[in-house]
Coordinates of C-alpha atoms in Angstrom, one line a residue:
M9 CA -15.2 107.4 -6.0
S10 CA -12.1 107.9 -8.5
S11 CA -8.9 108.7 -8.4
I12 CA -6.8 110.9 -11.8
F13 CA -4.0 109.2 -13.1
S14 CA -1.5 110.8 -15.4
P15 CA 2.1 111.8 -16.0
V16 CA 4.3 112.9 -14.2
F17 CA 8.0 114.1 -14.8
L18 CA 10.1 114.6 -12.1
K19 CA 13.2 113.3 -10.2
P20 CA 13.7 109.7 -8.5
P21 CA 13.5 110.3 -5.0
R22 CA 17.1 110.3 -2.9
P23 CA 17.6 106.8 -2.1
Y24 CA 18.7 107.1 0.9
G25 CA 15.7 109.4 4.3
V26 CA 12.1 108.5 2.9
T27 CA 9.9 107.0 5.2
A28 CA 6.8 106.6 4.6
S29 CA 3.5 105.0 7.1
Y30 CA 2.8 101.6 7.0
A31 CA -0.1 100.1 8.8
T32 CA 1.8 97.2 9.5
I33 CA 3.6 99.3 12.4
R34 CA 4.0 98.5 16.2
G35 CA 0.8 98.4 18.5
L36 CA -1.6 97.0 16.3
R37 CA -1.8 93.9 16.9
Q38 CA -2.7 94.1 20.7
P39 CA -5.1 91.7 22.7
L40 CA -8.6 92.3 21.7
P41 CA -10.3 92.7 24.4
K42 CA -13.3 90.9 25.4
S43 CA -16.6 92.9 24.8
P44 CA -18.8 93.4 27.9
D45 CA -22.2 92.8 28.5
V46 CA -24.7 94.2 28.0
D47 CA -25.3 94.1 31.5
E48 CA -22.2 95.8 32.5
I49 CA -22.3 98.8 30.2
D50 CA -23.6 102.7 32.3
P51 CA -26.5 103.4 30.5
S52 CA -24.6 107.0 30.2
D53 CA -23.0 104.9 27.1
N54 CA -25.7 104.6 24.9
D55 CA -26.7 108.6 24.6
F56 CA -28.2 109.1 21.9
I57 CA -26.1 112.3 20.9
L58 CA -23.3 110.8 21.4
S59 CA -24.8 107.9 19.2
I60 CA -24.6 109.6 16.3
L61 CA -20.9 111.6 17.0
R62 CA -19.3 108.4 17.3
A63 CA -21.1 106.8 13.6
N64 CA -18.8 110.4 12.2
P65 CA -20.8 110.5 9.4
S66 CA -18.5 112.5 6.2
L67 CA -20.4 114.7 4.2
R68 CA -21.6 112.7 2.2
D69 CA -23.4 109.8 4.5
T70 CA -24.7 113.3 5.6
K71 CA -25.7 114.2 2.5
S72 CA -27.1 110.6 1.2
Y73 CA -29.3 110.6 5.0
L74 CA -31.6 113.8 4.7
A75 CA -32.0 113.0 1.3
S76 CA -33.9 110.2 3.1
F77 CA -34.9 112.1 6.4
G78 CA -33.9 115.7 6.1
H79 CA -35.8 119.1 5.6
R80 CA -36.3 120.1 2.1
E81 CA -36.8 123.5 0.9
P82 CA -40.3 124.3 -1.5
E83 CA -40.4 124.2 -4.9
R84 CA -40.7 127.7 -5.3
A85 CA -37.6 128.0 -3.1
K86 CA -35.5 125.0 -4.2
S87 CA -36.0 122.2 -7.6
S88 CA -33.5 120.0 -6.3
D89 CA -35.1 117.6 -3.4
L90 CA -30.7 117.2 -2.4
P91 CA -29.6 119.4 -0.7
D92 CA -25.9 120.6 -2.1
I93 CA -23.1 121.5 0.0
A94 CA -24.7 125.8 1.3
T95 CA -27.7 123.8 2.1
I96 CA -26.3 121.4 3.8
L97 CA -24.0 123.6 5.8
P98 CA -24.4 127.6 5.5
P99 CA -22.3 130.0 7.0
V100 CA -25.3 131.8 8.6
D101 CA -28.7 129.7 10.7
R102 CA -31.1 130.7 8.1
R103 CA -33.9 131.3 11.2
E104 CA -31.6 134.4 12.6
N105 CA -34.4 136.3 10.7
E106 CA -37.6 134.8 11.1
L107 CA -36.3 134.4 15.0
P108 CA -36.7 137.4 17.2
K109 CA -33.4 138.2 18.9
I110 CA -33.5 137.3 22.7
A111 CA -29.8 137.5 23.2
A112 CA -26.4 139.7 21.8
E113 CA -25.0 136.0 20.7
P114 CA -27.9 133.5 20.9
L115 CA -26.8 129.7 20.5
K116 CA -26.6 128.4 17.3
T117 CA -28.0 124.4 16.8
S118 CA -26.4 123.8 13.0
P119 CA -28.7 123.1 10.9
V120 CA -27.5 119.5 10.5
I121 CA -27.7 118.6 13.7
S122 CA -31.9 119.9 13.5
S123 CA -32.5 117.9 11.1
I124 CA -31.8 115.1 11.7
L125 CA -32.7 115.7 15.4
N126 CA -36.1 116.2 13.8
P127 CA -36.2 114.2 11.2
I128 CA -39.4 115.2 8.2
Y129 CA -39.9 112.5 6.4
R130 CA -40.3 109.0 7.5
R131 CA -38.8 105.6 6.6
T132 CA -39.6 101.8 7.8
A133 CA -37.6 99.4 8.8
L134 CA -38.3 96.1 9.7
V135 CA -36.4 94.0 12.3
K136 CA -36.2 90.6 13.7
L137 CA -35.7 91.2 17.8
Q138 CA -34.6 87.2 18.1
G139 CA -35.0 86.8 21.8
P140 CA -35.4 85.7 24.2
F141 CA -33.2 88.8 26.7
T142 CA -33.5 89.8 29.8
D143 CA -34.9 92.6 31.5
K144 CA -32.1 94.7 30.4
Q145 CA -30.9 93.4 27.5
L146 CA -34.8 94.6 26.5
D147 CA -34.2 97.7 27.6
S148 CA -31.1 99.1 26.3
I149 CA -32.2 97.4 22.5
A150 CA -35.1 99.4 22.8
R151 CA -34.3 102.4 23.8
G152 CA -31.6 101.9 20.1
M153 CA -35.1 101.5 18.6
V154 CA -36.6 104.9 20.2
Y155 CA -33.4 106.6 19.2
L156 CA -34.0 105.7 15.3
E157 CA -37.8 106.9 16.0
K158 CA -36.1 110.5 16.6
L159 CA -33.4 109.8 13.0
G160 CA -36.5 109.5 11.0
L161 CA -36.7 105.2 10.8
V162 CA -40.1 103.8 12.0
S163 CA -39.3 99.7 13.0
V164 CA -42.2 97.2 12.1
M165 CA -41.4 94.5 15.1
V166 CA -41.0 91.4 14.9
I167 CA -41.3 88.7 17.8
E168 CA -39.0 85.0 17.9
H169 CA -38.8 83.0 21.2
D170 CA -35.3 80.4 20.2
K171 CA -36.2 79.1 23.0
L172 CA -39.6 77.9 22.8
A173 CA -40.0 75.3 20.7
R174 CA -42.9 74.8 18.5
G175 CA -46.3 73.0 19.1
D176 CA -44.6 73.1 22.9
E177 CA -47.6 73.8 25.6
G178 CA -49.2 77.3 26.1
E179 CA -47.1 78.3 23.1
R180 CA -49.1 81.5 21.9
A181 CA -49.8 82.7 25.7
T182 CA -45.5 82.7 25.9
I183 CA -45.6 84.8 22.5
I184 CA -48.4 87.2 22.8
E185 CA -46.7 87.8 26.5
E186 CA -43.5 88.5 25.5
T187 CA -45.6 90.8 22.8
M188 CA -46.7 92.6 25.1
R189 CA -43.3 92.8 27.1
V190 CA -41.5 94.5 24.4
V191 CA -44.9 96.9 23.9
G192 CA -45.2 97.4 27.1
V193 CA -40.3 98.8 27.0
L194 CA -40.8 99.9 24.3
E195 CA -43.3 102.1 25.4
A196 CA -41.1 103.3 29.5
H197 CA -39.2 104.4 26.8
G198 CA -41.2 107.0 25.6
A199 CA -41.7 105.5 22.5
K200 CA -45.9 105.2 21.1
A201 CA -45.8 101.0 20.4
R202 CA -49.1 98.1 18.9
P203 CA -49.5 95.1 19.4
V204 CA -51.1 93.0 16.4
L205 CA -51.8 90.3 17.4
G206 CA -53.9 89.5 14.3
T207 CA -52.7 87.6 11.8
V208 CA -51.1 90.0 9.3
V209 CA -49.0 87.3 6.7
R210 CA -51.0 84.0 5.7
L211 CA -49.3 80.7 4.4
G212 CA -48.3 80.2 1.8
P213 CA -46.6 81.2 -1.3
M214 CA -47.8 83.6 -3.3
P215 CA -50.5 82.6 -5.5
C216 CA -50.6 83.0 -8.9
G217 CA -51.3 85.7 -10.3
H218 CA -50.7 88.2 -7.3
Q219 CA -46.7 87.0 -8.4
D220 CA -44.6 90.6 -8.6
S221 CA -42.8 91.5 -11.8
I222 CA -39.8 91.7 -11.1
S223 CA -37.7 88.4 -11.6
H224 CA -35.3 86.8 -8.2
D225 CA -32.9 84.7 -8.7
V226 CA -33.4 83.4 -4.7
P227 CA -36.5 81.2 -2.6
S228 CA -39.8 82.9 -2.6
P229 CA -41.3 82.9 1.4
E230 CA -42.6 80.4 2.5
A231 CA -45.8 82.8 4.1
H232 CA -47.0 86.1 1.8
V233 CA -49.4 89.0 2.4
F234 CA -51.9 91.3 0.1
P235 CA -52.5 94.9 0.6
P236 CA -55.0 95.0 2.6
D237 CA -54.1 92.9 5.2
L238 CA -51.3 95.5 6.6
V239 CA -53.9 97.8 7.0
P240 CA -53.0 96.7 11.1
I241 CA -49.5 98.2 10.5
R242 CA -50.2 101.1 7.9
S243 CA -53.1 102.8 11.0
S244 CA -50.1 102.2 13.2
L245 CA -47.6 104.2 11.5
R246 CA -49.5 106.0 10.8
A247 CA -50.3 107.0 14.3
G248 CA -47.2 107.4 15.1
E249 CA -46.9 103.8 16.9
I250 CA -44.3 100.5 16.1
P251 CA -45.7 97.5 14.9
V252 CA -45.1 94.4 16.9
L253 CA -46.7 91.5 15.9
P254 CA -46.0 88.1 17.1
P255 CA -45.2 85.2 14.5
F256 CA -48.1 84.4 13.3
A257 CA -50.0 83.7 10.3
L258 CA -53.2 82.3 9.0
D259 CA -53.1 79.0 7.6
S260 CA -55.7 77.2 5.1
F261 CA -58.5 77.0 7.2
C262 CA -57.9 80.1 8.8
R263 CA -56.4 78.8 12.1
S264 CA -53.6 81.7 13.2
V265 CA -50.7 79.4 13.9
R266 CA -47.2 80.4 14.6
I267 CA -44.7 80.1 12.3
D268 CA -41.0 81.3 11.9
A269 CA -40.2 84.8 12.3
N270 CA -38.4 84.3 9.0
D271 CA -41.0 83.7 6.8
V272 CA -43.1 86.2 8.6
I273 CA -40.5 88.9 8.2
A274 CA -40.3 88.2 4.8
A275 CA -43.7 88.3 3.7
L276 CA -43.7 91.2 5.5
V277 CA -41.1 92.8 2.7
R278 CA -42.5 91.7 -0.6
G279 CA -45.6 92.7 1.1
M280 CA -44.5 96.6 1.8
V281 CA -43.1 96.3 -1.0
Q282 CA -46.0 96.1 -3.4
A283 CA -48.6 97.8 -1.4
A284 CA -46.0 101.1 -1.7
E285 CA -45.9 100.3 -5.8
L286 CA -49.6 100.1 -5.8
D287 CA -49.9 102.7 -3.7
G288 CA -47.8 105.3 -6.1
S289 CA -50.3 104.0 -9.3
L290 CA -53.2 104.9 -7.5
Q291 CA -51.7 109.0 -7.0
G292 CA -52.1 109.4 -10.9
K293 CA -50.2 110.8 -13.5
Q294 CA -49.0 113.4 -11.0
P295 CA -47.4 112.1 -8.6
R296 CA -47.6 112.9 -4.9
D297 CA -44.3 113.1 -2.1
P298 CA -46.1 110.1 0.8
H299 CA -43.9 111.6 3.7
A300 CA -45.7 114.6 3.1
D301 CA -47.2 114.4 6.2
Y302 CA -46.7 111.3 8.4
S303 CA -49.3 111.5 10.8
E304 CA -51.2 110.6 6.8
D305 CA -48.9 108.4 5.0
I306 CA -45.4 106.7 4.6
N307 CA -43.9 105.1 2.8
L308 CA -43.8 101.0 3.6
I309 CA -41.2 100.4 1.5
P310 CA -38.5 98.5 3.4
L311 CA -34.9 100.7 3.6
R312 CA -33.5 98.6 7.0
L313 CA -33.6 95.4 8.0
M314 CA -32.2 94.1 11.2
I315 CA -31.3 91.5 12.7
I316 CA -30.7 91.6 16.3
N317 CA -30.0 88.4 18.4
R318 CA -27.9 87.3 20.8
E319 CA -25.2 85.4 18.6
G320 CA -23.9 88.5 15.5
G321 CA -22.7 88.7 12.2
V322 CA -21.9 85.8 9.9
P323 CA -18.2 84.0 11.7
S324 CA -16.0 84.4 9.0
Y325 CA -13.5 81.9 7.0
A326 CA -10.8 84.9 6.8
R327 CA -10.9 86.3 10.1
S328 CA -11.0 82.4 11.9
G329 CA -14.6 83.1 12.6
Y330 CA -15.6 86.2 14.0
P331 CA -17.7 88.3 11.4
H332 CA -17.9 89.3 8.6
L333 CA -17.1 93.1 8.5
L334 CA -19.4 93.8 4.9
I335 CA -20.8 91.0 2.3
N336 CA -21.3 91.0 -1.3
L337 CA -24.4 89.0 -1.4
S338 CA -24.1 88.7 -5.5
S339 CA -21.1 87.5 -5.8
E340 CA -20.0 85.5 -2.2
Y341 CA -23.9 84.6 -0.9
D342 CA -22.3 80.8 -2.3
F343 CA -19.1 80.9 -1.1
I344 CA -19.9 81.9 2.6
R345 CA -22.5 78.8 3.0
D346 CA -19.5 76.9 1.6
T347 CA -17.4 77.9 3.6
F348 CA -19.4 77.9 7.0
E349 CA -16.8 75.9 9.5
P350 CA -19.8 73.4 11.3
S351 CA -18.2 74.2 14.8
W352 CA -19.5 78.2 14.4
L353 CA -23.7 76.7 15.1
K354 CA -23.5 76.0 18.3
E355 CA -21.9 79.8 18.8
R356 CA -23.9 80.7 16.2
P357 CA -26.8 79.0 14.9
S358 CA -28.9 81.0 12.5
A359 CA -26.7 82.0 11.5
L360 CA -26.5 81.4 8.0
S361 CA -30.7 81.2 7.5
N362 CA -30.1 85.0 9.1
L363 CA -28.4 85.3 6.4
A364 CA -30.5 83.9 3.6
L365 CA -33.8 85.7 5.1
A366 CA -31.1 89.1 3.7
R367 CA -30.6 87.1 0.9
M368 CA -34.3 86.6 0.2
C369 CA -35.3 90.2 1.8
L370 CA -33.0 93.1 -0.1
S371 CA -33.9 90.6 -3.6
Y372 CA -37.2 93.0 -3.5
M373 CA -35.9 96.8 -1.5
P374 CA -33.8 98.4 -3.0
P375 CA -30.6 98.2 -4.3
T376 CA -29.6 101.9 -1.6
S377 CA -31.6 99.0 1.1
S378 CA -29.0 97.0 3.9
A379 CA -29.7 94.4 6.3
I380 CA -27.5 94.5 9.3
M381 CA -27.2 91.1 12.0
V382 CA -25.8 93.0 15.4
S383 CA -25.7 91.6 18.8
H384 CA -28.1 93.2 22.0
R385 CA -25.0 94.1 22.8
S386 CA -23.8 96.9 20.2
P387 CA -27.3 99.1 20.4
S388 CA -25.3 102.0 19.2
S389 CA -24.3 100.2 16.1
L390 CA -28.1 100.8 14.7
I391 CA -27.6 104.4 14.5
A392 CA -23.7 103.9 13.0
N393 CA -25.2 102.2 10.2
L394 CA -28.9 104.3 9.9
V395 CA -26.5 107.5 9.5
T396 CA -24.4 105.8 7.5
N397 CA -25.3 102.8 6.1
K398 CA -21.6 101.3 6.5
P399 CA -20.3 98.8 8.1
A400 CA -19.1 99.0 12.0
V401 CA -15.1 98.9 10.7
S402 CA -13.9 99.2 6.5
S403 CA -13.7 95.4 3.9
S404 CA -11.2 97.5 2.6
L405 CA -8.6 98.1 5.8
P406 CA -5.4 95.9 5.2
H407 CA -5.8 92.8 7.5
A408 CA -2.8 93.3 9.7
L409 CA -5.2 96.4 11.0
L410 CA -8.3 94.5 11.0
Q411 CA -6.8 91.6 13.4
G412 CA -5.5 94.8 15.7
N413 CA -8.8 96.7 15.5
R414 CA -10.3 97.1 19.1
K415 CA -13.9 96.9 16.9
L416 CA -12.9 94.3 15.4
T417 CA -15.1 91.9 18.3
P418 CA -17.1 89.2 18.3
E419 CA -20.2 91.0 18.2
T420 CA -19.3 93.3 15.1
P421 CA -21.7 93.6 13.8
T422 CA -22.0 92.4 10.0
L423 CA -23.8 94.9 7.0
I424 CA -25.2 93.2 4.1
R425 CA -26.3 94.2 0.8
R426 CA -27.2 93.5 -2.9
G427 CA -24.4 94.5 -4.1
Q428 CA -23.1 93.4 -7.4
P429 CA -21.2 90.0 -9.3
I430 CA -17.1 90.7 -9.4
Q431 CA -15.5 89.2 -12.8
V432 CA -11.8 89.6 -12.9
I433 CA -11.3 89.7 -16.8
R434 CA -7.7 88.6 -17.9
N435 CA -8.1 89.2 -22.0
L436 CA -8.5 93.4 -23.8
A437 CA -11.4 90.9 -25.9
N438 CA -13.8 89.9 -23.2
V439 CA -13.1 93.5 -21.9
N440 CA -16.3 95.3 -23.2
R441 CA -14.4 98.8 -24.4
A442 CA -17.4 101.2 -25.2
K443 CA -18.8 100.6 -20.8
L444 CA -15.3 100.6 -19.8
T445 CA -15.3 103.7 -21.7
H446 CA -18.1 105.6 -19.8
L447 CA -17.6 104.7 -17.0
L448 CA -13.7 105.8 -16.7
E449 CA -15.2 109.3 -18.6
T450 CA -17.9 109.3 -16.2
S451 CA -15.8 109.2 -13.3
F452 CA -13.4 110.9 -13.8
G453 CA -14.9 113.9 -15.6
R454 CA -13.1 113.4 -19.0
T455 CA -12.3 112.7 -22.4
L456 CA -10.3 109.4 -22.7
D457 CA -7.5 109.4 -25.7
V458 CA -9.2 106.1 -26.6
A459 CA -7.0 103.9 -29.1
P460 CA -3.7 104.7 -27.3
F461 CA -5.4 104.4 -23.8
Y462 CA -6.8 100.3 -25.3
T463 CA -3.4 100.3 -27.6
R464 CA -1.8 100.2 -24.2
L465 CA -3.4 97.2 -22.6
E466 CA -3.4 95.3 -25.5
K467 CA 0.2 95.0 -24.4
Y468 CA 0.6 95.9 -20.8
L469 CA -2.7 94.0 -19.2
D470 CA -2.1 92.0 -16.2
F471 CA -6.3 91.8 -15.4
V472 CA -9.7 94.4 -15.2
I473 CA -12.1 93.9 -12.0
V474 CA -15.5 94.6 -13.1
A475 CA -17.9 95.5 -10.7
G476 CA -21.5 94.6 -12.1
D477 CA -22.3 95.8 -15.3
Y478 CA -19.3 98.0 -15.2
V479 CA -20.5 100.0 -12.3
G480 CA -17.0 100.0 -11.6
A481 CA -13.8 98.9 -12.4
A482 CA -10.0 98.2 -11.1
I483 CA -6.9 97.7 -14.1
V484 CA -3.9 97.2 -13.3
T485 CA -1.0 96.7 -15.3
N486 CA 2.1 94.5 -16.2
E487 CA 4.6 98.0 -16.4
P488 CA 8.0 97.4 -17.6
G489 CA 11.4 97.4 -15.1
P490 CA 13.8 99.7 -15.5
G491 CA 16.2 98.0 -16.3
Q492 CA 17.2 94.6 -18.3
G493 CA 16.5 92.5 -14.1
F494 CA 14.0 94.8 -13.0
P495 CA 10.8 92.2 -12.3
P496 CA 8.3 94.3 -13.8
I497 CA 5.9 96.2 -11.7
S498 CA 1.8 96.0 -10.8
Y499 CA 0.3 98.7 -11.2
L500 CA -3.5 100.4 -10.5
D501 CA -3.5 102.1 -13.7
K502 CA -6.7 103.0 -13.2
F503 CA -9.6 103.0 -9.4
A504 CA -13.3 104.0 -11.3
V505 CA -16.7 103.5 -9.5
L506 CA -19.4 105.2 -11.4
P507 CA -21.3 108.2 -8.9
S508 CA -24.5 106.4 -8.8
H509 CA -22.1 104.0 -6.6
Q510 CA -20.7 105.1 -5.2
G511 CA -21.6 104.9 -1.4
D512 CA -23.5 101.9 -1.8
G513 CA -20.0 98.9 -0.9
T514 CA -19.2 99.7 -4.5
V515 CA -15.6 100.6 -3.9
D516 CA -15.5 97.8 -0.8
F517 CA -16.1 95.3 -3.2
L518 CA -14.0 96.5 -5.6
W519 CA -10.8 97.2 -3.6
V520 CA -11.2 93.5 -1.4
A521 CA -11.2 92.3 -4.8
L522 CA -8.5 93.8 -6.3
H523 CA -6.4 93.5 -2.6
D524 CA -7.3 89.3 -3.5
E525 CA -5.6 89.6 -7.1
T526 CA -2.7 90.8 -6.2
Y527 CA -0.9 92.7 -2.5
G528 CA -2.5 89.8 -0.4
L529 CA -3.0 87.3 -2.7
G530 CA -1.5 83.0 -1.3
H531 CA -3.7 84.0 2.2
P532 CA -6.5 82.0 2.3
F533 CA -8.7 85.2 2.6
S534 CA -7.6 85.8 -0.2
V535 CA -9.4 82.9 -2.3
N536 CA -12.8 85.1 -3.0
P537 CA -14.2 83.2 -6.3
N538 CA -14.3 86.0 -8.1
G539 CA -13.5 84.4 -11.1
G540 CA -9.7 85.4 -10.8
K541 CA -6.9 83.3 -8.8
E542 CA -8.6 82.0 -5.7
G543 CA -6.0 82.9 -3.7
K544 CA -2.9 80.7 -5.5
G545 CA 0.0 82.3 -6.1
E546 CA 2.3 84.6 -4.8
G547 CA 1.3 88.1 -3.5
R548 CA 3.1 91.2 -5.2
D549 CA 3.5 94.6 -4.2
L550 CA 0.7 97.4 -5.9
V551 CA 2.0 100.5 -6.7
W552 CA -0.4 104.1 -8.1
R553 CA -0.1 107.2 -7.3
S554 CA -2.7 109.8 -6.7
R555 CA -2.8 114.2 -7.5
A556 CA -1.3 115.2 -4.2
D557 CA -5.0 117.3 -3.7
N558 CA -6.8 114.6 -5.2
K559 CA -9.7 114.3 -2.2
I560 CA -10.1 111.2 -1.7
N561 CA -6.0 110.7 -1.1
K562 CA -6.8 110.1 2.8
W563 CA -8.9 106.8 1.4
Y564 CA -6.1 105.8 0.1
F565 CA -3.2 106.6 2.9
D566 CA -5.8 103.9 5.4
R567 CA -5.5 101.4 2.9
S568 CA -1.5 101.8 1.7
S569 CA 1.5 100.2 3.3
G570 CA 2.9 103.6 2.5
H571 CA 3.2 106.8 0.2
M572 CA 5.7 109.2 -0.5
R573 CA 5.3 112.0 -1.6
M574 CA 6.7 113.8 -5.4
G575 CA 6.1 117.7 -5.7
P576 CA 2.4 117.9 -6.9
W577 CA 2.0 114.3 -6.4
V578 CA 1.6 111.0 -3.9
L579 CA 3.4 107.5 -4.4
F580 CA 1.3 105.2 -2.4
W581 CA 2.1 101.2 -3.1
C582 CA 0.8 98.4 -0.7
D583 CA 3.0 96.0 -0.3
A584 CA 2.7 92.0 -0.9
E585 CA 1.2 90.8 2.9
K586 CA 3.2 88.0 2.4
R587 CA 6.7 89.2 2.6
L588 CA 5.7 92.1 4.7
K589 CA 4.8 89.2 7.5
R590 CA 8.3 87.5 6.7
E591 CA 10.3 91.4 7.3
E592 CA 8.1 91.8 10.0
S593 CA 9.6 88.5 11.8
Q594 CA 12.7 89.1 11.0
R595 CA 11.9 92.1 13.3
A596 CA 10.5 91.1 16.0
D597 CA 8.8 93.4 18.4
S598 CA 10.6 96.5 16.7
G599 CA 7.1 97.0 14.0
L600 CA 8.4 99.3 10.4
S601 CA 7.5 102.5 10.5
Y602 CA 10.9 103.2 7.9
V603 CA 11.7 103.1 4.3
E604 CA 14.7 100.8 4.9
S605 CA 17.1 101.5 2.8
W606 CA 17.1 97.9 0.1
E607 CA 13.9 99.5 0.1
A608 CA 14.0 103.3 -1.2
E609 CA 15.8 101.5 -4.0
R610 CA 12.3 100.1 -4.7
L611 CA 11.2 103.5 -4.3
E612 CA 13.0 105.3 -6.7
Q613 CA 12.7 101.7 -9.6
W614 CA 8.9 102.9 -8.9
A615 CA 8.5 106.5 -9.3
D616 CA 10.8 106.5 -12.1
V617 CA 8.7 104.2 -13.9
V618 CA 5.3 105.6 -13.0
T619 CA 6.7 109.3 -13.6
K620 CA 6.6 108.4 -17.2
L621 CA 3.7 106.4 -18.2
P622 CA 1.6 107.9 -20.7
S623 CA -1.5 110.8 -20.2
A624 CA -5.0 108.4 -20.4
W625 CA -6.6 111.3 -21.0
K626 CA -7.2 114.3 -24.3

């Protein structure tokens, strides 16, 4: 994602009669309804097609999904594996000329829907079913698993029984009975399922000489799997069956013992990734698509980790215990553990252990993979996550909207990604200019006028937020006011993310950090340890502009406090949230829907400054 900020010379707007759309308008903060239990939900609400439609995937989401699951053109007809826009949305159904016409106006099916409903390339997911669940709850979960299989994601499920203590009498028989119960419910919904009761996992860390080549900064699993151990799972997947495993492992005496399901899943993730890498190395110099025939082979690399429980997601300090929406493990993991309230353990006793499991698994899975922690009350969230790979509600939306959004409930799922480290740099000498230049030019598709651009930053830079190894950046400057006595303007000069990282959560991670350092400063939810001010200080209004025809303006509209059109440009701003809250309290329930006279004067000052800024491009 990127936007263009180049100069424009227009007359300042009139101080009166200017309208703006505020994010914190009247009616947003309504009491949150209590989520109904799954037993109270009408089965029609879980309809497969409706679940896909509720996901509301964007064009980018659709392209990403089809790249993993959808139909690909033969190489002789199209060299690229990634479909372009014309491939996804052709004006005429291609199969029209291949089938005999039986009516003058036959009903045509969208190729997008056809690809979603008839996936050719199958991927795998690891699922932790953290029960026990009632029959109706398990019925709803099984329905979701069947829907995911229809979408091309085949689950490898591991059963956990929280209420059955280790060493209880009849423990093994109870676990096996629960495994068979899950298999029976899956088959009752039309899926093929296979109980894998033989031990696949071996207890203990991976022996020396079998370690993977990837260096990890997270603990290794307490169990391990060798590629030959995966034969039962391979066999099940090749037969189109969902393997369901109890949490058993072989100990050093070759006894089958019950272990924590987290250890089983972590061992399976690493083992399946290693087995897939071995498969690729045995294919020789001529690579073969492992998805060419699902009946013969399947890509074992897990695409998703799903943790289905009765608790929901990870509680957040920023939302009074409501779940995190999106977690950046690379920069937030330690802080989330440090700010976890002991009182939350009563309602969510496994939240931290599941977060640790997600961190361990995602360290082995591809960077595009994600983990989701979801309550049994939200089975349709799994479908939305598969199609869009995004949280139910964007974490970068204004907090006023998040607090009043009816989608945000105690059962809201938490999406977890490996993410990127976030750092705030306030000294230009500490910025890697070569990498920042490459990021800006690649994101904007233009050539940077390097010397004057950095000369201006040396004079006016406030800070630069960098994501990862310069895969994204936000540059904020302190622009002088229009005259003496006017405070400097906090201006978002550049906001850019490499195209290869658009859609993987980097945009939201970057914007949340931008919020914490500018207009959200001073709030307890802005204390994220990203190298910045960690919530200390007073928030400042953030201003930026974008061309009126910029495709990402809708994204800006959703995240700004207001906007004002200036001919071919749109001026956006985010009000300092602490001051905005005071203004709202003075107006009681009247809300803030229009620009007051004092605000119009402020907009005039902003427009006078930002329209005179020099271009950064050649």
